[in-house]
Amino acid sequence: MNAVDGYRKLCTVRDRAFSLAVSRSFAACGPGTLIHLPVRIYGEQRISLGREVIVGPSSWLLALEDGARLAIGDHTAISGHCVFSAADRVTIGVSVLIARGVFIADHSHDRSKPGVPIRHSGISEVAPVAIGDGCWLGQNAVVLPGVTIGTGAVVGANSVVREDVPDGSIVAGVPARVVGHRED
């Protein structure tokens, strides 16, 4: 075994042990779910992870408020460096593929208080977000509050999604627009 193989095995053992140790802290955590370290988790008692979910390294899973819910469906793979932040409800379906650096939030920073630093102004524009089953969100995609992404849709890399995406659509751009359909 070379040094890289040894490192991989060590990381796998560490991440499996961590995932098992924290699994009961969540509202739900299905068997086979793997959380790669490092990770930032807040409001874990309001976060549900399905069966065989993969949470890549350096991701943030946040359920900010008492009533907030973050739910990630079975067999979803999150590559890493992703941020999912719920003040109300963020739902990610089954078998969703999420590339690195994806940002999903059901809220924005409140910009209505002149003279108050954004960091201290709280949140606004809270509206649930839903990502349908079988979707693929490309690298560095951003999904804004109130958006529903339909079943089987594809979001191109670096896209900003601010409106609903129909089932099976391919969207890309800033703001994201329909550029095709999966059956094309």
PDB file of C-alpha atoms in Angstrom, residues 6 9 12 14 42 45 53 59 64 74 83 92 108 110 112-113 122 136 149 168 176:
ATOM      1  CA  GLY A   6      -3.176   4.719   3.351  1.00  0.00           C
ATOM      2  CA  LYS A   9      -8.302   4.396   4.074  1.00  0.00           C
ATOM      3  CA  THR A  12     -12.731   6.590   5.092  1.00  0.00           C
ATOM      4  CA  ARG A  14     -12.572   8.565  10.192  1.00  0.00           C
ATOM      5  CA  TYR A  42     -26.279  23.777  12.702  1.00  0.00           C
ATOM      6  CA  GLN A  45     -32.263  18.190  15.181  1.00  0.00           C
ATOM      7  CA  VAL A  53     -26.661  10.159   1.322  1.00  0.00           C
ATOM      8  CA  SER A  59     -20.155  21.477   3.250  1.00  0.00           C
ATOM      9  CA  LEU A  64     -31.478  28.249  11.260  1.00  0.00           C
ATOM     10  CA  ASP A  74     -32.177   8.904  -0.301  1.00  0.00           C
ATOM     11  CA  VAL A  83     -24.094  25.353   1.536  1.00  0.00           C
ATOM     12  CA  ILE A  92     -33.823  18.002  -1.797  1.00  0.00           C
ATOM     13  CA  SER A 108     -31.829  36.317   1.783  1.00  0.00           C
ATOM     14  CA  ASP A 110     -32.279  41.788   4.867  1.00  0.00           C
ATOM     15  CA  SER A 112     -33.852  47.213   4.089  1.00  0.00           C
ATOM     16  CA  LYS A 113     -32.007  48.744   7.050  1.00  0.00           C
ATOM     17  CA  GLY A 122     -31.170  39.504   9.853  1.00  0.00           C
ATOM     18  CA  TRP A 136     -28.334  17.492 -11.374  1.00  0.00           C
ATOM     19  CA  ILE A 149     -36.689  22.705  -9.526  1.00  0.00           C
ATOM     20  CA  GLY A 168     -36.820  17.631 -17.349  1.00  0.00           C
ATOM     21  CA  ALA A 176     -30.927  30.793 -15.366  1.00  0.00           C
TER      22      ALA A 176
END
